[in-house]
Structures are given as structure tokens and as C-alpha cells.
CSV table of C-alpha atoms and ligand atoms in Angstrom, one decimal:
chain,number,residue,atom,x,y,z
A,1,MET,CA,110.1,115.6,53.1
A,2,GLU,CA,111.8,118.0,54.1
A,3,PHE,CA,112.1,121.0,57.2
A,4,HIS,CA,114.6,124.1,56.7
A,5,VAL,CA,113.8,126.2,59.5
A,6,LEU,CA,115.7,129.0,59.9
A,7,THR,CA,116.3,130.8,63.0
A,8,ILE,CA,119.3,132.1,66.2
A,9,PHE,CA,117.9,128.9,68.0
A,10,PRO,CA,119.5,125.7,66.2
A,11,GLN,CA,120.1,124.1,68.8
A,12,LEU,CA,117.0,124.3,70.4
A,13,ILE,CA,114.8,122.4,66.9
A,14,MET,CA,117.9,120.0,66.3
A,15,GLN,CA,117.4,118.7,70.0
A,16,ALA,CA,113.4,119.0,70.0
A,17,VAL,CA,113.4,117.1,66.7
A,18,ASP,CA,115.0,113.8,68.4
A,19,TYR,CA,111.7,112.8,70.5
A,20,SER,CA,108.9,111.6,69.3
A,21,ILE,CA,107.6,110.2,66.6
A,22,LEU,CA,109.2,112.6,64.2
A,23,GLY,CA,112.9,110.8,65.2
A,24,ARG,CA,111.6,107.3,64.4
A,25,ALA,CA,110.6,109.6,61.0
A,26,MET,CA,113.6,110.7,61.2
A,27,LYS,CA,116.1,107.6,61.0
A,28,GLN,CA,113.2,105.8,58.7
A,29,GLY,CA,114.7,108.9,55.9
A,30,ILE,CA,110.7,109.6,55.6
A,31,VAL,CA,111.5,113.5,57.0
A,32,ARG,CA,114.6,115.6,57.5
A,33,VAL,CA,115.1,117.9,59.3
A,34,PHE,CA,117.3,120.8,59.6
A,35,ALA,CA,118.4,124.0,60.6
A,36,HIS,CA,119.9,127.7,59.6
A,37,ASP,CA,121.5,129.5,62.1
A,38,ILE,CA,120.0,133.2,61.3
A,39,ARG,CA,123.7,134.7,63.1
A,40,ASP,CA,126.0,132.7,60.6
A,41,PHE,CA,124.6,135.4,57.5
A,42,THR,CA,125.2,138.4,59.7
A,43,HIS,CA,128.6,139.8,58.6
A,44,ASP,CA,128.8,143.0,61.7
A,45,ARG,CA,131.5,141.9,65.0
A,46,HIS,CA,128.7,141.6,67.1
A,47,ARG,CA,126.6,139.5,64.4
A,48,THR,CA,123.6,141.9,64.9
A,49,THR,CA,119.8,140.1,63.8
A,50,ASP,CA,118.3,142.8,65.7
A,51,ASP,CA,117.4,146.4,65.1
A,52,GLU,CA,114.7,148.8,66.3
A,53,PRO,CA,111.8,149.6,64.7
A,54,PHE,CA,110.9,152.7,62.0
A,55,GLY,CA,108.4,154.5,63.0
A,56,GLY,CA,109.8,154.1,67.0
A,57,GLY,CA,108.0,151.4,69.3
A,58,ALA,CA,109.0,149.1,71.5
A,59,GLY,CA,111.0,145.4,71.5
A,60,MET,CA,113.0,144.5,68.4
A,61,VAL,CA,112.6,143.3,64.9
A,62,MET,CA,114.5,141.2,63.2
A,63,LYS,CA,116.6,142.8,60.3
A,64,VAL,CA,115.8,141.4,56.5
A,65,GLU,CA,119.7,141.5,55.2
A,66,PRO,CA,121.2,138.4,57.2
A,67,VAL,CA,117.2,136.3,56.7
A,68,VAL,CA,117.5,136.3,53.3
A,69,GLN,CA,120.4,135.7,52.9
A,70,CYS,CA,119.7,132.8,55.3
A,71,LEU,CA,117.5,131.6,53.0
A,72,GLU,CA,118.8,132.1,49.8
A,73,TYR,CA,121.9,129.6,51.0
A,74,ALA,CA,119.5,127.2,51.8
A,75,VAL,CA,118.2,127.4,49.1
A,76,SER,CA,120.6,127.4,46.4
A,77,LYS,CA,122.3,124.8,48.7
A,78,TYR,CA,118.5,122.5,49.0
A,79,GLY,CA,116.9,123.4,46.2
A,80,PRO,CA,113.5,125.7,46.2
A,81,GLY,CA,110.7,124.8,48.2
A,82,ARG,CA,107.4,127.2,50.1
A,83,VAL,CA,108.3,129.8,52.1
A,84,ILE,CA,106.5,130.2,55.7
A,85,VAL,CA,107.1,133.5,57.5
A,86,MET,CA,106.2,131.9,61.1
A,87,SER,CA,104.5,135.0,62.4
A,88,ALA,CA,101.9,136.6,65.1
A,89,ALA,CA,99.9,138.1,62.6
A,90,GLY,CA,99.8,135.1,60.4
A,91,ARG,CA,96.7,132.9,59.4
A,92,LEU,CA,95.5,130.6,61.5
A,93,PHE,CA,97.4,126.7,61.7
A,94,LYS,CA,94.7,124.4,61.1
A,95,GLN,CA,94.3,121.0,60.2
A,96,ALA,CA,93.6,121.2,57.1
A,97,VAL,CA,96.7,123.7,56.0
A,98,ALA,CA,99.1,120.9,57.7
A,99,ARG,CA,97.1,117.9,55.5
A,100,GLU,CA,97.4,120.8,52.8
A,101,LEU,CA,101.8,121.5,53.2
A,102,ALA,CA,101.6,117.5,54.2
A,103,SER,CA,100.5,117.0,50.3
A,104,CYS,CA,101.6,119.8,48.1
A,105,CYS,CA,105.4,119.8,49.4
A,106,ASP,CA,108.4,117.9,49.4
A,107,ARG,CA,110.3,120.9,51.4
A,108,LEU,CA,109.3,123.8,53.5
A,109,TYR,CA,111.5,126.4,54.8
A,110,LEU,CA,109.8,127.6,58.1
A,111,ILE,CA,111.4,131.0,59.4
A,112,ALA,CA,111.2,131.7,63.4
A,113,GLY,CA,111.7,134.8,64.0
A,114,HIS,CA,112.6,136.3,67.4
A,115,TYR,CA,111.7,139.3,68.8
A,116,GLU,CA,109.1,141.8,68.7
A,117,GLY,CA,108.8,140.4,64.7
A,118,ILE,CA,110.7,140.1,61.2
A,119,ASP,CA,110.5,142.6,59.1
A,120,GLU,CA,107.5,142.8,57.3
A,121,ARG,CA,109.8,142.9,53.6
A,122,VAL,CA,111.1,139.0,54.3
A,123,THR,CA,107.3,137.9,54.4
A,124,GLU,CA,105.6,140.8,51.1
A,125,HIS,CA,108.8,140.1,49.5
A,126,PHE,CA,110.3,136.0,50.3
A,127,ALA,CA,107.3,134.3,51.4
A,128,ASP,CA,104.4,132.3,49.9
A,129,LEU,CA,102.7,132.3,53.5
A,130,GLU,CA,102.6,133.5,56.8
A,131,LEU,CA,101.1,131.3,59.3
A,132,SER,CA,100.5,131.9,63.5
A,133,ILE,CA,99.4,128.6,65.9
A,134,GLY,CA,96.6,130.3,67.7
A,135,ASP,CA,95.7,133.7,70.0
A,136,TYR,CA,98.6,134.2,72.4
A,137,VAL,CA,101.7,136.0,73.1
A,138,LEU,CA,105.1,133.8,72.5
A,139,SER,CA,108.8,135.0,72.2
A,140,GLY,CA,109.6,133.7,68.9
A,141,GLY,CA,108.2,131.2,65.7
A,142,GLU,CA,110.6,128.1,67.4
A,143,TYR,CA,108.3,126.1,68.9
A,144,PRO,CA,105.3,127.5,66.8
A,145,ALA,CA,107.8,125.6,63.6
A,146,LEU,CA,108.2,122.6,65.3
A,147,VAL,CA,104.3,122.9,66.3
A,148,VAL,CA,104.5,122.6,61.7
A,149,ILE,CA,107.0,120.6,61.6
A,150,ASP,CA,105.3,117.9,64.0
A,151,ALA,CA,101.8,118.1,62.6
A,152,VAL,CA,102.4,117.7,59.2
A,153,ALA,CA,105.0,115.2,59.2
A,154,ARG,CA,103.0,113.2,61.0
A,155,LEU,CA,100.8,112.6,58.2
A,156,LEU,CA,102.9,111.4,54.9
A,157,PRO,CA,102.4,108.0,54.4
A,158,ASP,CA,104.9,105.9,56.4
A,159,VAL,CA,105.0,108.6,59.5
A,160,LEU,CA,103.6,106.5,62.4
A,161,GLY,CA,103.5,102.9,60.9
A,162,ASN,CA,101.3,104.6,58.6
A,163,ARG,CA,97.2,104.5,59.6
A,164,GLY,CA,97.4,106.7,56.6
A,165,SER,CA,94.1,108.0,56.5
A,166,LEU,CA,94.0,107.4,60.2
A,167,ALA,CA,95.6,109.7,61.1
A,168,GLN,CA,93.7,112.5,60.4
A,169,GLU,CA,90.6,110.9,61.4
A,170,SER,CA,90.7,112.7,64.7
A,171,HIS,CA,89.2,116.7,63.6
A,172,GLU,CA,88.2,115.2,60.5
A,173,HIS,CA,84.5,115.0,62.0
A,174,GLY,CA,84.0,118.3,63.2
A,175,LEU,CA,83.7,116.8,66.7
A,176,LEU,CA,86.7,116.4,69.8
A,177,GLU,CA,87.5,113.0,71.0
A,178,TYR,CA,85.5,111.2,72.8
A,179,PRO,CA,86.8,110.5,76.8
A,180,GLN,CA,89.5,107.2,77.0
A,181,TYR,CA,89.8,104.6,79.6
A,182,THR,CA,92.5,101.7,80.2
A,183,ARG,CA,93.2,99.6,82.6
A,184,PRO,CA,92.6,99.4,86.1
A,185,ARG,CA,89.1,98.5,86.2
A,186,ASP,CA,89.1,100.6,88.7
A,187,PHE,CA,91.1,103.5,89.8
A,188,ARG,CA,90.8,104.5,94.0
A,189,GLY,CA,87.3,103.7,93.3
A,190,ILE,CA,86.8,105.5,90.6
A,191,GLY,CA,85.0,103.3,87.5
A,192,VAL,CA,84.8,103.7,84.4
A,193,PRO,CA,81.4,103.9,82.0
A,194,GLN,CA,79.8,100.7,82.7
A,195,VAL,CA,79.2,100.3,79.2
A,196,LEU,CA,82.4,100.4,78.2
A,197,LEU,CA,82.6,97.0,79.6
A,198,SER,CA,79.6,95.1,78.4
A,199,GLY,CA,81.0,94.1,75.4
A,200,ASN,CA,77.7,95.3,73.2
A,201,HIS,CA,79.4,97.4,70.2
A,202,ALA,CA,76.3,99.0,69.4
A,203,ALA,CA,76.0,100.3,72.9
A,204,ILE,CA,79.8,101.5,72.9
A,205,ARG,CA,79.4,103.7,70.1
A,206,LYS,CA,75.9,105.8,71.1
A,207,PHE,CA,78.4,106.2,74.0
A,208,GLN,CA,81.4,107.3,72.7
A,209,MET,CA,79.4,109.7,70.1
A,210,GLU,CA,77.3,111.0,73.1
A,211,ALA,CA,80.2,111.8,74.9
A,212,ALA,CA,82.3,113.6,72.0
A,213,LEU,CA,79.4,115.6,72.0
A,214,GLN,CA,79.0,117.2,74.9
A,215,LYS,CA,82.8,117.2,75.3
A,216,THR,CA,82.6,119.7,72.6
A,217,ARG,CA,79.4,121.6,73.5
A,218,ARG,CA,81.6,122.1,76.8
A,219,ASN,CA,85.3,122.6,75.4
A,220,ARG,CA,84.7,124.3,72.0
A,221,PRO,CA,81.0,124.9,70.7
A,222,ASP,CA,82.1,127.2,68.1
A,223,LEU,CA,83.6,123.8,66.9
A,224,LEU,CA,79.0,122.7,67.0
A,225,GLY,CA,78.4,126.7,65.9
A,226,GLU,CA,76.7,127.5,69.0
A,227,VAL,CA,77.4,130.2,70.4
A,228,ASN,CA,79.9,130.5,73.2
A,229,GLY,CA,78.5,132.4,76.3
A,230,GLY,CA,82.1,134.1,76.0
A,231,GLN,CA,83.4,131.4,78.7
A,232,ASN,CA,85.6,129.2,77.2
A,233,ASP,CA,87.5,130.5,74.0
A,234,GLU,CA,89.8,133.8,73.7
A,235,ASP,CA,92.1,135.3,76.9
B,301,9D3,C1,103.5,144.5,70.3
B,301,9D3,C2,102.1,143.3,69.9
B,301,9D3,N1,103.5,142.4,69.6
B,301,9D3,C3,104.0,141.8,70.7
B,301,9D3,C4,102.9,141.7,72.2
B,301,9D3,C5,103.4,141.4,69.1
B,301,9D3,C6,104.2,140.3,68.9
B,301,9D3,C7,105.3,139.7,67.5
B,301,9D3,C8,106.8,139.1,68.6
B,301,9D3,C9,103.5,138.8,69.6
B,301,9D3,C10,104.5,138.2,68.9
B,301,9D3,C11,106.4,137.4,68.6
B,301,9D3,C12,106.6,136.5,68.7
B,301,9D3,N2,105.9,135.5,68.7
B,301,9D3,C13,106.3,134.9,66.9
B,301,9D3,O1,107.2,135.0,66.5
B,301,9D3,C14,105.4,133.5,66.5
B,301,9D3,C15,104.1,133.0,67.4
B,301,9D3,C16,103.1,133.6,68.6
B,301,9D3,O2,103.5,134.1,69.6
B,301,9D3,N3,102.0,133.5,68.8
B,301,9D3,C17,101.4,132.4,67.8
B,301,9D3,N4,101.9,132.4,66.8
B,301,9D3,C18,103.4,132.2,66.4
B,301,9D3,S1,104.0,131.8,65.4
B,301,9D3,C19,105.4,133.1,65.8
């Protein structure tokens, strides 16, 4: 699968992508990542990619021409694909979206803006989807694009040595993961739950289910459809 990131920081994308499972998947040829420099598609002496917003307001907006020309160049060279604008105002990127993209797309174009946002004409006329990775303010779409690439790439057959459906397991049952422990059994007097050392597999499963439920209740009551006291969620 090919991921094409349109950005003014192409080196950031390529350097980040060399690490972890993505680096391996890329060497295996399962995943290919390209970073296209939006600045290469400016035509003025200062290589300007942003401008003041019509209607006023703080900050700068990424200009439509360099972004669209960059996209058209990449599409003409590599072929068509799903076009996604990374935006704080996008639809929330969830595991289900990652699964959908992994199964239905061979080539993704991820437009990562910087500044206060991208000229809406890019989103409205040249993109299929607008995605946010969560309710917090970042300074650009570069890390969000990397998040999408990582989440989608690890679902592809043969990435991670796959394990195919195992890679999807974590959020599938709607609970958070149960806590895990490894050696040593005693770290500075802090032990591990006895039952995990018991060899009683039925008891172990039961403990893990209860621990997962307890953790979900504490950290993500929204996943259980319970009322959140306003402690953990927004901001
Ligand atoms: C005027 C309000 N703006 C700043 C408070 C909105 C805004 C514009 C541009 C907020 C962030 C950004 C830059 N962020 C992204 O491009 C972005 C993003 C994010 O900030 N959070 C979560 N997901 C994403 S995807 C792209």
C-alpha cells in the first residue's frame, strides 16, 4: 500500500517513518511512503504557502494552488487514490476508519496542513475525507498523518509478521486491554498479581476480564456507555 503525504515538512515524515514496524514493512515492500513538498509547487520568489484569511481573523491559511498542484502532480505520477485532508475540524479517526482504509485503498494521499488550516476549497473539491485524530490542538497535520499511516499500515497482511486479525483485536471487544506484567516477579517489593503465577488458566482469564473491565470503568467509562462524571474526558 502507498501513502503519499503532502506537507511543507517532508523530511519530518520520511525520518519518522524509518522507525518501528513501518521501517520493516517498507523494507519488505508492503508499505511505501512518499512525502511531497508543497513548497515545490509555489511560484513566487519567497515560495509562499500561506496567506491571510478572507474575512479576517488570527493566523494564516494554507493556499489552495500549491496544495492542489502538488496533489495533481503526485496523482499524475503515481495514479489515483483516496484523498484525505488532515484537519482539526475533521471526522474523528478511529480504529474502524483505519480498518476501512486498510481494506479498501491501495493508495492514500494525506494532505497535512500547517498554520491555522487549509483553504476549504481543497477539502470541498479535491478530498474524499477530512480526518482529525482527536480533540486537542496541534500546530499542523504532520503528526496526524503519521498516526494514520501507522494505524493503517499495521493492519495490512504481513506487517508485524502478521498475525492478521490479531492486530485488530485490541479495540474489538470494546474494552481496554488488561494490565500485563513480566519478570521480575518482585520489583523493589512490588509484586505481580498472584493469580497470574498460579497456572490456573480459567482463573487467569477471569482475572484479566475483571481487570480490563475495572480499567475501562476508570479510564474510559464512555466505552461502557456509563455516565462520565466529567473527570476524564474533554480537556
Ligand atoms: C482558530 C482555531 N484554530 C486554532 C485553535 C483551529 C486549528 C487550526 C489548525 C487548530 C489546529 C490546527 C492545526 N491542526 C491540524 O492541522 C490537525 C489536527 C489537530 O490540531 N488536532 C487533531 N487532529 C488534527 S489533524 C490536523
